[in-house]
Coordinates of C-alpha atoms in Angstrom, one line a residue:
M21 CA -5.5 -71.0 39.9
R22 CA -8.1 -72.6 38.0
Q23 CA -10.7 -70.1 38.4
K24 CA -8.1 -67.2 37.5
L25 CA -7.3 -69.0 34.3
I26 CA -11.1 -69.3 33.7
D27 CA -11.4 -65.6 34.4
E28 CA -8.9 -64.5 32.0
T29 CA -9.8 -66.8 29.2
E30 CA -13.4 -65.3 29.3
E31 CA -12.2 -61.7 29.3
N32 CA -9.9 -62.9 26.2
R33 CA -12.7 -64.0 24.5
V34 CA -15.1 -61.0 25.2
E35 CA -12.1 -58.8 24.0
R36 CA -12.0 -60.7 20.4
N37 CA -15.6 -60.3 20.3
G38 CA -15.6 -56.7 20.9
M39 CA -12.6 -56.2 18.5
K40 CA -14.7 -58.6 16.0
D41 CA -18.2 -56.3 16.3
D42 CA -16.0 -53.1 15.6
D43 CA -14.6 -54.8 12.7
D44 CA -17.9 -55.7 11.2
D45 CA -18.8 -52.2 12.1
N46 CA -16.2 -50.8 10.0
D47 CA -17.0 -52.7 7.1
D48 CA -20.4 -51.9 7.1
D49 CA -19.6 -48.5 7.2
E50 CA -16.9 -48.5 4.4
E51 CA -19.9 -50.3 2.3
E52 CA -22.1 -47.3 3.3
E53 CA -19.4 -44.6 2.7
K54 CA -19.2 -46.3 -1.0
E55 CA -22.6 -46.4 -1.7
R56 CA -23.2 -42.5 -1.1
K57 CA -24.0 -40.3 -4.3
N58 CA -20.9 -38.4 -3.4
Y59 CA -18.1 -41.3 -2.6
L60 CA -14.8 -40.2 -3.5
D61 CA -12.4 -42.6 -4.4
P62 CA -8.9 -41.5 -2.6
L63 CA -7.0 -42.9 -5.7
Q64 CA -8.8 -40.0 -7.8
I65 CA -7.5 -37.5 -5.5
Q66 CA -3.7 -36.1 -6.7
S67 CA -2.2 -32.6 -5.6
H68 CA -3.7 -30.7 -8.4
W69 CA -7.1 -32.5 -7.8
I70 CA -9.3 -29.2 -6.8
Q71 CA -7.6 -27.6 -9.8
R72 CA -8.7 -30.1 -12.2
K73 CA -12.5 -30.2 -10.8
L74 CA -12.8 -26.5 -11.6
K75 CA -12.3 -26.9 -14.9
E76 CA -14.3 -30.4 -15.8
K77 CA -17.4 -28.5 -13.9
N78 CA -16.6 -25.7 -16.0
I79 CA -16.6 -23.1 -13.1
E80 CA -13.0 -21.8 -14.2
S81 CA -11.8 -22.3 -17.4
D82 CA -8.5 -20.1 -17.1
P83 CA -5.6 -21.6 -15.8
T84 CA -4.2 -19.1 -13.6
T85 CA -7.5 -18.0 -11.7
A86 CA -8.4 -21.9 -11.2
Q87 CA -4.6 -22.2 -9.8
K88 CA -5.3 -19.2 -7.6
K89 CA -8.9 -20.4 -6.8
A90 CA -7.6 -24.0 -5.8
K91 CA -5.3 -22.5 -3.3
K92 CA -7.9 -20.8 -1.3
I93 CA -10.3 -23.7 -1.5
Y94 CA -7.7 -26.1 -0.3
E95 CA -6.8 -23.5 2.5
M96 CA -10.3 -23.4 3.8
L97 CA -11.0 -26.9 3.8
E98 CA -7.4 -27.5 5.9
N99 CA -8.2 -24.5 8.3
F100 CA -11.9 -24.4 9.0
G101 CA -14.2 -27.1 10.6
S102 CA -17.5 -28.8 9.3
R103 CA -19.2 -25.9 11.1
R104 CA -17.5 -22.9 9.2
I105 CA -16.4 -24.4 6.2
E106 CA -20.0 -24.4 4.9
K107 CA -20.5 -21.0 5.1
K108 CA -17.0 -19.7 3.6
L109 CA -17.4 -21.7 0.5
L110 CA -20.8 -20.2 -0.3
Q111 CA -19.2 -17.3 0.3
F112 CA -16.2 -17.9 -1.9
F113 CA -18.6 -19.0 -4.8
G114 CA -21.5 -16.8 -4.0
Y115 CA -24.9 -17.6 -2.9
E116 CA -26.4 -18.1 -6.8
L117 CA -25.1 -21.2 -7.5
D118 CA -25.7 -23.3 -10.8
K119 CA -26.1 -26.9 -10.5
E120 CA -22.3 -28.0 -11.2
Q121 CA -21.0 -26.0 -8.4
V122 CA -23.7 -27.0 -6.1
T123 CA -22.8 -30.8 -6.9
F124 CA -19.2 -29.5 -6.3
L125 CA -19.7 -27.9 -3.1
R126 CA -21.2 -30.9 -1.7
L127 CA -18.6 -33.0 -2.7
L128 CA -16.1 -30.9 -1.1
L129 CA -18.3 -30.4 1.9
E130 CA -18.8 -34.7 2.3
N131 CA -15.0 -35.4 1.6
Q132 CA -13.2 -32.7 3.5
F133 CA -10.8 -34.8 5.6
K134 CA -10.5 -37.4 2.7
I135 CA -9.5 -34.1 0.0
V136 CA -7.4 -32.3 2.5
Y137 CA -5.0 -35.4 4.0
C138 CA -4.8 -37.3 0.1
I139 CA -3.5 -34.0 -1.0
K140 CA -1.0 -33.7 1.5
L141 CA 0.2 -37.2 1.1
A142 CA 0.4 -36.4 -2.7
R143 CA 2.5 -33.4 -2.2
A144 CA 4.8 -35.0 0.7
S145 CA 8.3 -35.1 -0.8
T146 CA 9.9 -37.9 1.9
K147 CA 9.2 -40.9 3.5
E148 CA 9.2 -38.8 6.9
E149 CA 7.2 -36.2 5.8
K150 CA 4.5 -38.7 4.5
Y151 CA 4.8 -40.8 8.1
K152 CA 4.0 -37.6 10.1
I153 CA 1.2 -36.9 8.1
K154 CA -0.1 -40.6 8.6
L155 CA 0.4 -40.2 12.3
E156 CA -1.7 -36.8 12.2
M157 CA -4.4 -38.6 10.1
V158 CA -4.7 -41.7 12.7
Q159 CA -4.8 -39.3 15.7
K160 CA -7.6 -37.0 14.1
D161 CA -9.9 -39.8 12.8
Y162 CA -9.0 -43.2 12.9
K163 CA -12.0 -44.8 10.8
S164 CA -11.3 -42.5 7.7
S165 CA -7.6 -42.6 8.0
K166 CA -7.9 -46.5 7.8
E167 CA -10.2 -46.4 4.8
I168 CA -8.0 -43.7 3.0
L169 CA -4.7 -45.7 4.0
S170 CA -6.0 -49.0 3.4
R171 CA -7.2 -47.9 -0.4
L172 CA -4.2 -46.0 -0.9
E173 CA -1.1 -48.4 0.4
P174 CA -3.0 -51.7 0.8
E175 CA 0.3 -53.7 1.5
E176 CA 2.4 -50.8 3.8
E177 CA 3.6 -52.4 6.8
E178 CA 3.9 -49.0 8.3
N179 CA 0.1 -48.4 8.0
N180 CA -0.7 -51.6 9.4
E181 CA 1.5 -50.7 12.9
L182 CA -0.3 -47.1 12.9
F183 CA -3.7 -49.3 12.9
S184 CA -2.6 -51.9 15.4
K185 CA -1.2 -49.3 17.7
Y186 CA -4.2 -46.2 17.3
G187 CA -6.8 -49.0 16.6
S188 CA -6.7 -50.9 20.0
S189 CA -7.2 -47.8 21.6
S190 CA -10.0 -46.9 19.5
S191 CA -11.6 -50.1 19.7
S192 CA -11.2 -50.4 23.5
S193 CA -13.1 -46.6 23.9
S194 CA -15.7 -48.0 21.5
R195 CA -16.1 -51.3 23.9
R196 CA -16.0 -49.0 26.7
R197 CA -18.8 -46.8 25.7
R198 CA -21.3 -49.9 24.8
N199 CA -20.6 -51.4 28.3
N200 CA -21.4 -47.9 29.9
N201 CA -24.8 -47.8 28.0
N202 CA -25.6 -51.7 28.6
N203 CA -25.0 -51.4 32.4
N204 CA -25.8 -48.9 34.9
M205 CA -23.5 -46.0 35.4
S206 CA -21.2 -46.0 38.5
D207 CA -22.1 -43.3 41.4
D208 CA -19.4 -40.9 40.3
D209 CA -20.9 -40.5 37.0
D210 CA -24.3 -40.0 38.6
E211 CA -22.7 -37.3 40.4
E212 CA -20.9 -35.6 37.7
D213 CA -23.8 -35.5 35.6
D214 CA -26.3 -34.4 38.8
Y215 CA -23.5 -31.6 39.1
V216 CA -23.8 -30.7 34.8
T217 CA -27.2 -30.9 35.3
N218 CA -27.4 -28.5 38.2
A219 CA -25.1 -25.9 36.6
A220 CA -26.7 -25.6 33.4
T221 CA -29.8 -25.3 35.4
R222 CA -28.0 -22.3 37.3
V223 CA -26.9 -20.7 34.1
R224 CA -30.7 -20.7 32.5
D225 CA -32.0 -19.5 35.2
R226 CA -29.7 -16.4 35.4
V227 CA -30.1 -15.8 32.0
S228 CA -33.8 -16.0 32.1
K229 CA -33.7 -13.6 35.2
K230 CA -31.4 -11.0 33.2
I231 CA -33.6 -11.1 30.1
E232 CA -37.0 -10.4 32.3
E233 CA -34.8 -7.4 33.9
K234 CA -34.6 -5.9 30.3
R235 CA -37.7 -6.7 29.1
R236 CA -40.3 -3.8 29.4
M237 CA -44.4 -3.9 28.2
L238 CA -45.2 -1.4 25.8
N239 CA -48.8 -0.5 25.7
L240 CA -49.5 0.1 22.0
E241 CA -53.1 1.3 23.0
N242 CA -52.0 3.8 25.2
L243 CA -50.0 5.2 22.4
A244 CA -52.5 5.9 19.6
F245 CA -54.1 8.5 18.5
E246 CA -57.8 9.0 19.4
Q247 CA -58.2 10.7 16.2
G248 CA -56.5 8.0 14.0
G249 CA -56.0 9.1 10.3
H250 CA -57.5 12.3 10.7
L251 CA -55.0 13.5 13.4
M252 CA -53.3 16.8 11.9
S253 CA -50.4 17.7 14.0
N254 CA -50.2 20.8 12.4
T255 CA -53.0 22.7 13.0
E256 CA -52.2 26.2 11.4
C257 CA -51.5 26.5 7.9
R258 CA -50.2 29.7 6.4
L259 CA -49.8 30.6 2.4
P260 CA -46.8 32.4 0.9
K261 CA -46.8 36.2 0.4
H262 CA -48.8 37.4 -2.3
S263 CA -51.3 34.4 -1.9
K264 CA -54.5 35.4 -3.0
R265 CA -57.7 34.2 -1.7
F266 CA -61.4 34.0 -3.3
K267 CA -64.5 32.5 -2.1
K268 CA -67.0 31.1 -4.4
K269 CA -70.4 29.7 -4.0
S270 CA -69.4 25.9 -3.5
Y271 CA -65.5 26.1 -3.2
E272 CA -62.7 28.4 -2.4
E273 CA -60.0 29.3 -4.6
I274 CA -56.4 30.3 -3.6
H275 CA -54.0 32.0 -6.0
V276 CA -50.4 31.0 -5.0
P277 CA -47.5 32.8 -6.8
A278 CA -45.2 31.2 -8.6
L279 CA -41.3 30.3 -6.7
Q280 CA -39.1 33.0 -7.4
K281 CA -35.6 31.6 -8.0
P282 CA -33.0 32.7 -5.7
K283 CA -30.0 34.9 -7.0
F284 CA -27.1 34.2 -7.7
N285 CA -23.8 34.7 -5.1
K286 CA -21.2 37.1 -5.9
D287 CA -18.9 33.8 -6.7
E288 CA -21.5 31.5 -8.0
K289 CA -22.0 30.6 -12.0
L290 CA -22.9 28.0 -14.4
I291 CA -20.1 25.6 -15.5
K292 CA -20.1 26.1 -19.4
M293 CA -19.8 23.0 -21.5
N294 CA -16.3 24.2 -23.0
E295 CA -15.0 24.5 -19.3
I296 CA -15.5 20.6 -18.8
P297 CA -12.7 18.1 -20.7
R298 CA -13.8 17.0 -24.1
Y299 CA -14.1 13.2 -23.1
A300 CA -16.8 14.5 -20.4
K301 CA -18.5 16.7 -22.8
A302 CA -19.3 13.5 -25.3
A303 CA -21.6 12.4 -22.5
F304 CA -23.7 15.4 -22.8
P305 CA -26.2 16.1 -25.7
S306 CA -25.1 18.8 -28.1
K307 CA -27.7 21.2 -27.2
Y308 CA -26.5 21.7 -23.9
E309 CA -24.7 24.8 -23.3
S310 CA -24.0 24.6 -19.9
L311 CA -24.7 23.1 -16.7
N312 CA -27.4 23.7 -14.6
R313 CA -27.1 25.3 -11.2
V314 CA -27.0 22.3 -8.6
Q315 CA -24.8 20.5 -10.9
S316 CA -22.5 23.8 -11.0
I317 CA -22.3 23.9 -7.6
V318 CA -21.0 20.4 -7.3
Y319 CA -19.4 20.2 -10.1
K320 CA -15.7 20.4 -8.4
S321 CA -16.7 17.8 -5.9
A322 CA -18.5 15.3 -8.1
F323 CA -16.0 15.8 -11.0
E324 CA -12.5 16.7 -9.6
G325 CA -12.9 15.1 -6.3
A326 CA -13.0 11.6 -5.0
D327 CA -15.2 12.1 -1.8
N328 CA -18.0 11.0 -0.8
L329 CA -21.4 13.5 -1.7
L330 CA -24.5 13.7 -0.4
V331 CA -26.9 15.7 -2.6
C332 CA -30.3 17.1 -1.4
A333 CA -32.4 18.7 -4.1
P334 CA -35.6 18.4 -5.8
T335 CA -37.2 16.7 -8.5
S336 CA -35.9 17.3 -11.6
S337 CA -33.3 19.5 -10.3
G338 CA -30.5 17.4 -12.1
K339 CA -29.5 14.8 -9.6
T340 CA -28.8 12.2 -11.9
G341 CA -26.7 14.5 -13.9
V342 CA -24.7 14.7 -10.6
A343 CA -24.3 11.1 -10.6
L344 CA -23.6 11.3 -14.4
L345 CA -20.2 13.4 -13.4
C346 CA -19.3 11.0 -10.9
M347 CA -19.5 8.1 -13.1
L348 CA -17.3 10.5 -15.7
H349 CA -14.7 11.0 -13.2
E350 CA -14.3 7.3 -12.7
I351 CA -14.0 6.5 -16.2
G352 CA -11.8 9.3 -16.6
R353 CA -9.2 7.6 -13.9
N354 CA -9.1 5.0 -16.8
L355 CA -9.0 6.2 -20.0
Y356 CA -6.0 5.3 -22.6
N357 CA -6.4 8.4 -24.3
K358 CA -8.5 11.3 -23.4
E359 CA -8.1 12.8 -26.6
G360 CA -10.4 10.4 -28.6
K361 CA -10.7 8.8 -32.1
R362 CA -13.8 9.9 -33.9
G363 CA -15.7 10.4 -30.8
K364 CA -14.5 7.2 -29.4
Y365 CA -12.6 7.1 -26.0
E366 CA -10.9 3.7 -24.9
V367 CA -11.1 2.9 -21.5
D368 CA -9.4 0.1 -19.2
R369 CA -12.8 -1.2 -18.4
D370 CA -11.7 -4.4 -16.1
N371 CA -10.1 -1.8 -14.0
F372 CA -13.5 -0.5 -12.0
K373 CA -17.2 -0.8 -11.2
M374 CA -20.0 1.4 -10.6
V375 CA -23.4 1.1 -9.0
Y376 CA -26.2 3.1 -9.5
I377 CA -28.9 2.3 -6.9
A378 CA -32.5 3.7 -7.6
P379 CA -35.4 3.3 -5.4
M380 CA -37.7 1.1 -7.8
K381 CA -37.8 -1.1 -10.4
S382 CA -39.2 0.9 -13.3
L383 CA -36.8 3.6 -12.4
V384 CA -34.1 1.1 -12.8
R385 CA -35.0 0.3 -16.4
E386 CA -35.2 3.9 -17.2
M387 CA -31.9 4.5 -15.8
V388 CA -30.3 1.7 -17.7
G389 CA -31.6 3.4 -21.0
Y390 CA -30.4 6.6 -19.8
F391 CA -26.8 6.0 -18.9
T392 CA -26.6 3.0 -21.8
E393 CA -27.4 6.2 -24.3
R394 CA -24.6 8.7 -22.3
L395 CA -21.9 6.1 -21.8
S396 CA -22.2 2.8 -23.8
E397 CA -21.6 4.5 -27.6
T398 CA -18.9 6.9 -26.3
F399 CA -16.9 4.9 -23.9
G400 CA -18.1 1.0 -24.5
I401 CA -19.4 1.1 -20.9
N402 CA -21.8 -2.1 -20.4
V403 CA -24.7 -0.7 -18.4
R404 CA -27.3 -3.9 -16.6
E405 CA -30.1 -4.2 -14.5
L406 CA -29.8 -6.1 -11.6
S407 CA -33.2 -6.4 -10.0
G408 CA -35.9 -9.2 -8.6
D409 CA -36.8 -9.8 -12.3
I410 CA -33.3 -10.2 -13.6
N411 CA -30.4 -12.0 -12.4
L412 CA -27.0 -11.4 -13.8
T413 CA -24.2 -14.5 -13.6
K414 CA -20.7 -14.3 -12.3
E415 CA -19.6 -13.6 -16.0
Q416 CA -21.9 -11.0 -16.4
I417 CA -21.5 -9.3 -13.6
N418 CA -17.3 -9.5 -14.3
D419 CA -18.4 -7.7 -17.8
T420 CA -20.8 -5.0 -16.7
Q421 CA -19.0 -1.5 -15.2
L422 CA -22.3 -0.1 -14.7
I423 CA -25.1 -1.8 -12.4
V424 CA -28.3 0.0 -12.1
T425 CA -30.3 -2.1 -9.3
T426 CA -32.6 -1.7 -6.5
P427 CA -31.8 -1.2 -2.5
E428 CA -33.2 -4.7 -1.9
K429 CA -31.4 -6.4 -4.4
W430 CA -28.2 -4.7 -3.5
D431 CA -28.8 -5.7 -0.1
I432 CA -29.8 -9.2 -0.6
I433 CA -26.3 -9.8 -2.9
T434 CA -23.7 -8.1 -1.0
R435 CA -25.4 -9.1 2.8
K436 CA -22.6 -11.3 4.5
S437 CA -24.6 -13.6 7.3
G438 CA -23.0 -14.5 10.4

């Protein structure tokens, strides 16, 4: 009997010491939490905290837009875990962030749990609803919940009951973890670990086998051409008809006749400038009497239709003019008045965006000048360059109707990873 009492006393003492260690660990963690750069006081977080921060950080000044953005951010913080939330927020804010946006993003990521549940508590209208939120908090993350609730309601008895109920189970589990680390593992644990290790080995072996089966060695030396860069796959060269060849003493002279334009088909004709709408005519120089042949062929598809269009034509055949016709089609859909006043037209510029992709940066600058001359003065269209040398802010992109860019830059800003 005496031995039993001694054992019980010793067990109680160990348990008290374990709980004390846990409390000390929690206190240390809370101090470290407060010393962090992005520490957020729960008392600062109200129901509209996100919306207020968007305005303070100069991320969004319009109240209506800020409210919509705050709602979207809160939904992401509530629904996505720590692994996915960073990617979602980056996609929401855009990948080219300024200093204020980066700071705000870090604040959201490091205080996700705190922000979500402080806003939930602030929005709770009844005592029962608030208790359910507290219960959910404590069950999900005891340590963070205790720090939040102790700061918000330091003298609330209800919170102490939750802490004592879920804190004891938390401290017991932490003591068990410590004891397992200090003592040798049991035979059951050894068997379980062996099973997991063997299972992982079997999976790894199967995956390696499948990779080896699919892998094929490719001998590049066998595929190389013996003649290297001097190889000519086309061994026969034929000159066009009526070509003339003159052999000189040190060289050979060949005369190739100029390419004759193919004849017009019966139903084919050039589109006269007086046949196109008045507002579209304003984008072309006054000396133009008609569209050229390529532009006339695709006129109905480019200007009157909205289907996808692929134009294959030689250099200087008028492909840029075809792109201009497509742009005029979109502008025409957003005109307030197609008659115009003194050569000016009012366009709903917030209702559309156009993108022109040029193969090289030098050509991008040339196209910016070309489209600015054709569209800016008459329709008030903002044309801007977006390339490796020139970046645009989100406000500038919103204010631009025609973006002229390169394929590489467009791929970077539109690619979605993961």
